GROMACS .gro file of C-alpha atoms in nm:
model
  351
    1MET     CA    1   7.233   2.991  -4.157
    2GLU     CA    2   7.294   3.089  -3.798
    3GLY     CA    3   7.314   2.816  -3.538
    4ASN     CA    4   7.039   2.759  -3.286
    5LEU     CA    5   7.026   3.027  -3.021
    6PRO     CA    6   6.920   2.955  -2.661
    7GLN     CA    7   6.543   2.935  -2.634
    8GLN     CA    8   6.386   3.236  -2.470
    9GLN     CA    9   6.067   3.241  -2.269
   10CYS     CA   10   6.002   3.610  -2.327
   11HIS     CA   11   5.779   3.785  -2.578
   12PRO     CA   12   5.936   3.782  -2.927
   13ALA     CA   13   5.861   4.150  -2.995
   14SER     CA   14   5.967   4.481  -2.842
   15THR     CA   15   5.921   4.837  -2.964
   16ALA     CA   16   6.193   4.980  -3.188
   17VAL     CA   17   6.020   5.293  -3.323
   18GLU     CA   18   5.726   5.481  -3.172
   19LYS     CA   19   5.628   5.827  -3.294
   20ASP     CA   20   5.316   6.006  -3.422
   21GLY     CA   21   5.108   5.690  -3.394
   22LEU     CA   22   5.356   5.477  -3.589
   23VAL     CA   23   5.483   5.180  -3.388
   24ILE     CA   24   5.741   4.948  -3.543
   25PRO     CA   25   5.848   4.644  -3.339
   26ILE     CA   26   6.171   4.449  -3.345
   27ILE     CA   27   6.088   4.078  -3.357
   28ASP     CA   28   6.319   3.791  -3.265
   29PHE     CA   29   6.269   3.534  -3.543
   30ASN     CA   30   6.476   3.259  -3.385
   31PRO     CA   31   6.181   3.113  -3.189
   32PHE     CA   32   5.992   3.078  -3.517
   33LEU     CA   33   6.283   2.907  -3.694
   34ASN     CA   34   6.389   2.684  -3.404
   35GLY     CA   35   6.126   2.694  -3.131
   36THR     CA   36   5.821   2.502  -3.016
   37PRO     CA   37   5.479   2.529  -3.181
   38ALA     CA   38   5.384   2.782  -2.913
   39ASP     CA   39   5.697   2.985  -2.988
   40LYS     CA   40   5.619   2.982  -3.360
   41HIS     CA   41   5.264   3.098  -3.298
   42ALA     CA   42   5.378   3.384  -3.074
   43VAL     CA   43   5.619   3.510  -3.340
   44ALA     CA   44   5.362   3.467  -3.616
   45THR     CA   45   5.108   3.669  -3.421
   46SER     CA   46   5.362   3.947  -3.365
   47VAL     CA   47   5.451   3.957  -3.737
   48VAL     CA   48   5.091   3.984  -3.853
   49GLU     CA   49   5.000   4.241  -3.587
   50ALA     CA   50   5.292   4.457  -3.702
   51PHE     CA   51   5.182   4.433  -4.064
   52LYS     CA   52   4.824   4.519  -3.967
   53SER     CA   53   4.919   4.820  -3.754
   54SER     CA   54   5.221   4.982  -3.922
   55GLY     CA   55   5.315   4.764  -4.220
   56PHE     CA   56   5.675   4.761  -4.094
   57LEU     CA   57   5.889   4.554  -3.858
   58TYR     CA   58   6.253   4.483  -3.780
   59LEU     CA   59   6.359   4.117  -3.774
   60LYS     CA   60   6.658   3.995  -3.574
   61HIS     CA   61   6.813   3.644  -3.560
   62HIS     CA   62   6.668   3.593  -3.906
   63GLY     CA   63   6.922   3.334  -4.020
   64ILE     CA   64   7.138   3.536  -4.262
   65PRO     CA   65   7.479   3.587  -4.095
   66PRO     CA   66   7.603   3.947  -4.054
   67SER     CA   67   7.927   3.849  -4.228
   68VAL     CA   68   7.731   3.753  -4.540
   69VAL     CA   69   7.541   4.083  -4.540
   70SER     CA   70   7.867   4.274  -4.498
   71GLY     CA   71   8.019   4.087  -4.791
   72VAL     CA   72   7.723   4.167  -5.013
   73PHE     CA   73   7.750   4.537  -4.928
   74GLY     CA   74   8.118   4.531  -5.018
   75SER     CA   75   8.055   4.359  -5.350
   76SER     CA   76   7.776   4.607  -5.427
   77ALA     CA   77   8.001   4.907  -5.356
   78ARG     CA   78   8.270   4.767  -5.586
   79PHE     CA   79   8.016   4.721  -5.863
   80PHE     CA   80   7.893   5.081  -5.841
   81ALA     CA   81   8.254   5.204  -5.841
   82ARG     CA   82   8.301   5.062  -6.191
   83PRO     CA   83   8.340   5.301  -6.484
   84GLN     CA   84   8.008   5.438  -6.604
   85GLU     CA   85   8.043   5.283  -6.948
   86GLN     CA   86   8.074   4.936  -6.795
   87LYS     CA   87   7.758   4.984  -6.593
   88ASP     CA   88   7.572   5.132  -6.890
   89GLY     CA   89   7.661   4.818  -7.084
   90LEU     CA   90   7.448   4.621  -6.836
   91CYS     CA   91   7.146   4.852  -6.853
   92TRP     CA   92   6.788   4.769  -6.752
   93THR     CA   93   6.575   4.698  -7.058
   94THR     CA   94   6.204   4.629  -6.997
   95PRO     CA   95   5.951   4.610  -6.712
   96GLN     CA   96   5.893   4.244  -6.803
   97ALA     CA   97   6.261   4.165  -6.745
   98ASN     CA   98   6.325   4.409  -6.459
   99ARG     CA   99   6.692   4.316  -6.464
  100GLY     CA  100   7.006   4.524  -6.507
  101TYR     CA  101   7.157   4.861  -6.422
  102VAL     CA  102   6.954   5.182  -6.379
  103LYS     CA  103   7.160   5.499  -6.381
  104THR     CA  104   7.124   5.797  -6.148
  105GLY     CA  105   6.829   6.017  -6.242
  106GLN     CA  106   6.653   5.760  -6.459
  107GLU     CA  107   6.393   5.653  -6.204
  108LYS     CA  108   6.125   5.855  -6.027
  109LEU     CA  109   5.922   5.659  -5.774
  110THR     CA  110   5.559   5.770  -5.770
  111LEU     CA  111   5.226   5.689  -5.613
  112PRO     CA  112   4.960   5.535  -5.839
  113ASP     CA  113   4.676   5.736  -5.680
  114ASP     CA  114   4.862   6.069  -5.656
  115PRO     CA  115   4.742   6.323  -5.917
  116GLN     CA  116   5.073   6.507  -5.876
  117SER     CA  117   5.286   6.204  -5.962
  118ASP     CA  118   5.326   6.305  -6.325
  119SER     CA  119   5.368   6.674  -6.267
  120ASP     CA  120   5.656   6.849  -6.442
  121LYS     CA  121   5.787   6.963  -6.105
  122LEU     CA  122   5.822   6.611  -5.968
  123ARG     CA  123   5.963   6.474  -6.292
  124ALA     CA  124   6.226   6.744  -6.277
  125THR     CA  125   6.350   6.600  -5.945
  126PRO     CA  126   6.436   6.236  -6.022
  127ASP     CA  127   6.556   6.015  -5.741
  128LEU     CA  128   6.925   6.053  -5.652
  129LYS     CA  129   7.024   5.689  -5.677
  130GLU     CA  130   7.156   5.423  -5.911
  131THR     CA  131   7.051   5.060  -5.887
  132MET     CA  132   7.134   4.712  -6.006
  133GLU     CA  133   6.836   4.478  -6.046
  134ILE     CA  134   6.880   4.100  -6.023
  135GLY     CA  135   6.592   3.860  -6.085
  136ARG     CA  136   6.547   3.486  -6.069
  137GLU     CA  137   6.825   3.319  -6.266
  138GLY     CA  138   6.746   3.098  -6.564
  139VAL     CA  139   6.419   3.252  -6.685
  140ASP     CA  140   6.388   3.203  -7.062
  141GLY     CA  141   6.421   3.530  -7.249
  142LEU     CA  142   6.486   3.732  -6.932
  143PRO     CA  143   6.857   3.700  -6.855
  144ASN     CA  144   7.025   3.875  -6.566
  145ARG     CA  145   7.282   4.134  -6.669
  146TRP     CA  146   7.599   4.008  -6.504
  147PRO     CA  147   7.947   4.167  -6.521
  148ASP     CA  148   8.112   3.824  -6.508
  149HIS     CA  149   8.254   3.865  -6.860
  150LEU     CA  150   8.449   4.175  -6.753
  151ASP     CA  151   8.694   4.046  -6.492
  152ASP     CA  152   8.739   3.820  -6.188
  153GLU     CA  153   8.560   4.071  -5.964
  154GLY     CA  154   8.264   4.044  -6.201
  155LYS     CA  155   8.264   3.666  -6.159
  156SER     CA  156   8.282   3.703  -5.780
  157PHE     CA  157   7.994   3.954  -5.792
  158LYS     CA  158   7.773   3.701  -5.970
  159GLU     CA  159   7.855   3.423  -5.724
  160THR     CA  160   7.797   3.648  -5.422
  161MET     CA  161   7.464   3.778  -5.546
  162LEU     CA  162   7.327   3.439  -5.652
  163SER     CA  163   7.410   3.296  -5.308
  164PHE     CA  164   7.253   3.593  -5.129
  165PHE     CA  165   6.945   3.580  -5.354
  166ASN     CA  166   6.883   3.222  -5.243
  167MET     CA  167   6.931   3.307  -4.874
  168CYS     CA  168   6.675   3.584  -4.906
  169LYS     CA  169   6.441   3.351  -5.095
  170ALA     CA  170   6.454   3.109  -4.801
  171LEU     CA  171   6.384   3.389  -4.552
  172HIS     CA  172   6.094   3.510  -4.768
  173ALA     CA  173   5.937   3.163  -4.750
  174GLU     CA  174   5.973   3.153  -4.370
  175VAL     CA  175   5.820   3.498  -4.323
  176MET     CA  176   5.525   3.397  -4.544
  177ARG     CA  177   5.481   3.090  -4.322
  178ALA     CA  178   5.471   3.319  -4.020
  179ILE     CA  179   5.211   3.536  -4.194
  180ALA     CA  180   5.004   3.226  -4.270
  181LEU     CA  181   5.006   3.110  -3.907
  182GLY     CA  182   4.934   3.462  -3.785
  183MET     CA  183   4.630   3.477  -4.014
  184ASN     CA  184   4.501   3.141  -3.885
  185LEU     CA  185   4.589   2.962  -4.208
  186PRO     CA  186   4.790   2.640  -4.244
  187GLU     CA  187   5.161   2.719  -4.200
  188HIS     CA  188   5.245   2.618  -4.557
  189PHE     CA  189   4.950   2.793  -4.721
  190PHE     CA  190   5.174   3.026  -4.923
  191ASP     CA  191   5.447   2.774  -5.013
  192SER     CA  192   5.310   2.697  -5.359
  193TYR     CA  193   5.272   3.070  -5.425
  194VAL     CA  194   5.638   3.157  -5.361
  195ASP     CA  195   5.841   2.845  -5.440
  196GLN     CA  196   5.970   2.967  -5.779
  197GLY     CA  197   6.138   3.271  -5.626
  198ASP     CA  198   6.013   3.529  -5.875
  199ASN     CA  199   6.173   3.798  -5.663
  200ASN     CA  200   6.400   4.092  -5.731
  201LEU     CA  201   6.729   4.175  -5.559
  202ARG     CA  202   6.795   4.547  -5.586
  203LEU     CA  203   7.134   4.692  -5.498
  204LEU     CA  204   7.109   5.066  -5.431
  205HIS     CA  205   7.376   5.333  -5.431
  206TYR     CA  206   7.290   5.689  -5.335
  207PRO     CA  207   7.596   5.882  -5.461
  208SER     CA  208   7.755   6.167  -5.270
  209VAL     CA  209   7.575   6.489  -5.343
  210SER     CA  210   7.628   6.859  -5.281
  211LYS     CA  211   7.424   7.024  -5.007
  212ASP     CA  212   7.329   7.288  -5.260
  213VAL     CA  213   7.108   7.034  -5.444
  214PHE     CA  214   6.879   7.007  -5.142
  215LYS     CA  215   6.894   7.378  -5.064
  216ALA     CA  216   6.794   7.469  -5.420
  217ASN     CA  217   6.506   7.222  -5.439
  218PRO     CA  218   6.304   7.143  -5.124
  219LEU     CA  219   6.129   6.859  -5.312
  220GLN     CA  220   6.455   6.673  -5.374
  221VAL     CA  221   6.487   6.338  -5.195
  222ARG     CA  222   6.709   6.035  -5.231
  223ALA     CA  223   6.406   5.818  -5.322
  224GLY     CA  224   6.057   5.960  -5.353
  225GLU     CA  225   5.756   5.868  -5.142
  226HIS     CA  226   5.618   5.535  -5.259
  227SER     CA  227   5.477   5.202  -5.152
  228ASP     CA  228   5.635   4.876  -5.262
  229TYR     CA  229   5.461   4.668  -5.524
  230GLY     CA  230   5.489   4.304  -5.419
  231SER     CA  231   5.417   4.095  -5.110
  232ILE     CA  232   5.697   4.189  -4.871
  233THR     CA  233   6.035   4.362  -4.895
  234LEU     CA  234   6.350   4.267  -4.705
  235LEU     CA  235   6.563   4.579  -4.658
  236PHE     CA  236   6.923   4.574  -4.539
  237GLN     CA  237   7.044   4.924  -4.445
  238ASP     CA  238   7.390   5.068  -4.398
  239ARG     CA  239   7.451   5.289  -4.093
  240ARG     CA  240   7.384   5.620  -4.269
  241GLY     CA  241   7.007   5.605  -4.236
  242GLY     CA  242   6.755   5.809  -4.429
  243LEU     CA  243   6.462   5.566  -4.457
  244GLN     CA  244   6.137   5.720  -4.333
  245ALA     CA  245   5.785   5.574  -4.308
  246ARG     CA  246   5.465   5.777  -4.322
  247SER     CA  247   5.282   5.786  -3.987
  248PRO     CA  248   4.903   5.786  -3.935
  249LYS     CA  249   4.937   6.162  -3.874
  250GLY     CA  250   5.090   6.216  -4.217
  251THR     CA  251   5.440   6.287  -4.087
  252PHE     CA  252   5.752   6.094  -4.186
  253VAL     CA  253   5.921   5.895  -3.909
  254ASP     CA  254   6.281   5.774  -3.920
  255VAL     CA  255   6.323   5.397  -3.954
  256THR     CA  256   6.665   5.412  -3.791
  257PRO     CA  257   6.919   5.141  -3.881
  258ILE     CA  258   6.958   4.873  -3.614
  259ALA     CA  259   7.265   4.650  -3.643
  260ASP     CA  260   7.214   4.290  -3.760
  261THR     CA  261   6.844   4.333  -3.836
  262VAL     CA  262   6.648   4.335  -4.159
  263VAL     CA  263   6.361   4.580  -4.202
  264ILE     CA  264   6.057   4.409  -4.351
  265ASN     CA  265   5.760   4.595  -4.489
  266ALA     CA  266   5.440   4.478  -4.653
  267GLY     CA  267   5.378   4.567  -5.017
  268ASP     CA  268   5.071   4.663  -5.218
  269LEU     CA  269   5.008   4.315  -5.353
  270LEU     CA  270   5.004   4.161  -5.004
  271ALA     CA  271   4.767   4.436  -4.889
  272ARG     CA  272   4.541   4.356  -5.185
  273TRP     CA  273   4.576   3.981  -5.120
  274SER     CA  274   4.477   4.033  -4.756
  275ASN     CA  275   4.175   4.246  -4.854
  276ASP     CA  276   4.350   4.543  -4.691
  277THR     CA  277   4.374   4.384  -4.346
  278ILE     CA  278   4.751   4.427  -4.390
  279LYS     CA  279   4.893   4.774  -4.455
  280SER     CA  280   5.133   4.875  -4.730
  281THR     CA  281   5.282   5.188  -4.577
  282ARG     CA  282   5.431   5.466  -4.786
  283HIS     CA  283   5.794   5.548  -4.728
  284ARG     CA  284   6.083   5.744  -4.875
  285VAL     CA  285   6.459   5.797  -4.843
  286VAL     CA  286   6.589   6.142  -4.751
  287GLU     CA  287   6.927   6.284  -4.668
  288PRO     CA  288   6.944   6.223  -4.291
  289PRO     CA  289   7.002   6.521  -4.062
  290HIS     CA  290   7.358   6.609  -3.975
  291ALA     CA  291   7.492   6.767  -3.658
  292ALA     CA  292   7.618   7.123  -3.709
  293ASP     CA  293   7.500   7.085  -4.066
  294GLU     CA  294   7.585   7.434  -4.186
  295GLU     CA  295   7.946   7.405  -4.072
  296GLY     CA  296   7.996   7.053  -4.204
  297PRO     CA  297   8.131   6.930  -4.538
  298GLU     CA  298   7.978   7.073  -4.853
  299THR     CA  299   7.900   6.726  -4.984
  300TYR     CA  300   7.687   6.455  -4.826
  301PRO     CA  301   7.851   6.109  -4.837
  302ASP     CA  302   7.739   5.800  -5.026
  303ARG     CA  303   7.467   5.571  -4.893
  304TYR     CA  304   7.410   5.204  -4.978
  305SER     CA  305   7.120   4.971  -4.916
  306ILE     CA  306   7.002   4.632  -5.038
  307ALA     CA  307   6.636   4.554  -5.101
  308TYR     CA  308   6.495   4.212  -5.178
  309PHE     CA  309   6.149   4.255  -5.326
  310CYS     CA  310   5.939   3.943  -5.269
  311ASN     CA  311   5.654   3.848  -5.498
  312PRO     CA  312   5.422   3.556  -5.555
  313ASN     CA  313   5.516   3.337  -5.851
  314MET     CA  314   5.441   3.543  -6.161
  315ASN     CA  315   5.183   3.295  -6.295
  316LYS     CA  316   4.983   3.280  -5.971
  317PHE     CA  317   4.632   3.426  -5.958
  318ILE     CA  318   4.598   3.655  -5.657
  319GLU     CA  319   4.261   3.709  -5.494
  320ALA     CA  320   4.142   3.774  -5.140
  321ILE     CA  321   4.283   3.528  -4.886
  322PRO     CA  322   4.026   3.305  -4.712
  323GLY     CA  323   3.919   3.452  -4.381
  324THR     CA  324   3.956   3.815  -4.493
  325TYR     CA  325   3.607   3.849  -4.644
  326GLY     CA  326   3.255   3.708  -4.630
  327ASP     CA  327   3.003   3.636  -4.355
  328ASP     CA  328   3.034   3.920  -4.101
  329LEU     CA  329   3.354   4.054  -4.261
  330ARG     CA  330   3.394   4.304  -4.543
  331GLN     CA  331   3.340   4.195  -4.901
  332ALA     CA  332   3.631   4.115  -5.128
  333LYS     CA  333   3.750   4.460  -5.248
  334TYR     CA  334   3.961   4.377  -5.553
  335PRO     CA  335   3.924   4.159  -5.862
  336GLY     CA  336   4.173   3.879  -5.899
  337ILE     CA  337   4.489   3.936  -6.104
  338THR     CA  338   4.801   3.737  -6.182
  339ALA     CA  339   5.106   3.851  -5.990
  340GLY     CA  340   5.304   3.903  -6.312
  341ASP     CA  341   5.042   4.128  -6.470
  342TYR     CA  342   5.014   4.339  -6.157
  343LEU     CA  343   5.388   4.392  -6.120
  344VAL     CA  344   5.444   4.479  -6.486
  345GLN     CA  345   5.167   4.741  -6.463
  346ARG     CA  346   5.339   4.903  -6.166
  347LEU     CA  347   5.691   4.883  -6.309
  348THR     CA  348   5.579   5.034  -6.638
  349ALA     CA  349   5.471   5.349  -6.453
  350THR     CA  350   5.805   5.382  -6.270
  351ILE     CA  351   6.067   5.428  -6.542
   0.00000   0.00000   0.00000
């Protein structure tokens, strides 16, 4: 983890993105991790306000060193450069497991309330990406699909990803503590909901692709419009860009990469848990615009990203958080459901 930074007496948040009614702040998390109770409360308030207004924020000084993130990106790229038959030998099996390799074209992200999600036209334009899914290690009957039996690089890959998984797990717990404080709950309210680390580390590779693919099919994207399923997502971007969030006006706004930050967005289960006081904003990944595009190369280059999907423990029963319903507030909008049942339902509809 990063060392203590000098304490700052300024506001922890500033604006990173502002367009078409979508405002995404960049929040300094160091005062929450290392500051006074007043510092922690200021950060917590900023985090919750961002999730209520846009569902997105950038977090800086979050405790995961840039050198570690860079190393994980390198290990991910080497994995995806393996021969196809090696990757296919580690293939994703079931929604319950949600572990292993997913080849390019196998997945089509959809929206559960979109009547067009199952249309032949959309199914004919699968997402242009391949992924490697890594879950909590040591779950009976649900083993991760490691390449450690292949070679030394495979062993290094496993070590790197297990270490990074645990760093992200720790950050997830801290962000949930900030959410708790920002919602006027005890700081450790969510600890018993997330201590098992039933999360999912997803390595993403968007392979190079011909411009003609996008010219021939205007619906083609790198990853289709969707909302995330769990509580929050930690997203580490490369410098290529392409992530866009849907604005209140219905347009898509670039969530431009900012060095040494992690993008965090709220997911559907957290929105449900908060009785919709927190927003789960739809987003997608497109091929970013290029200068002098028509005269440029005929092939767009590769893109990599790393997503850490955070969930409550799979056996936890999720119902409206205290303080989000009753008295003069709205009624509880959703029946309770276990986190595991909810996530399997959503994953089953994806692949």
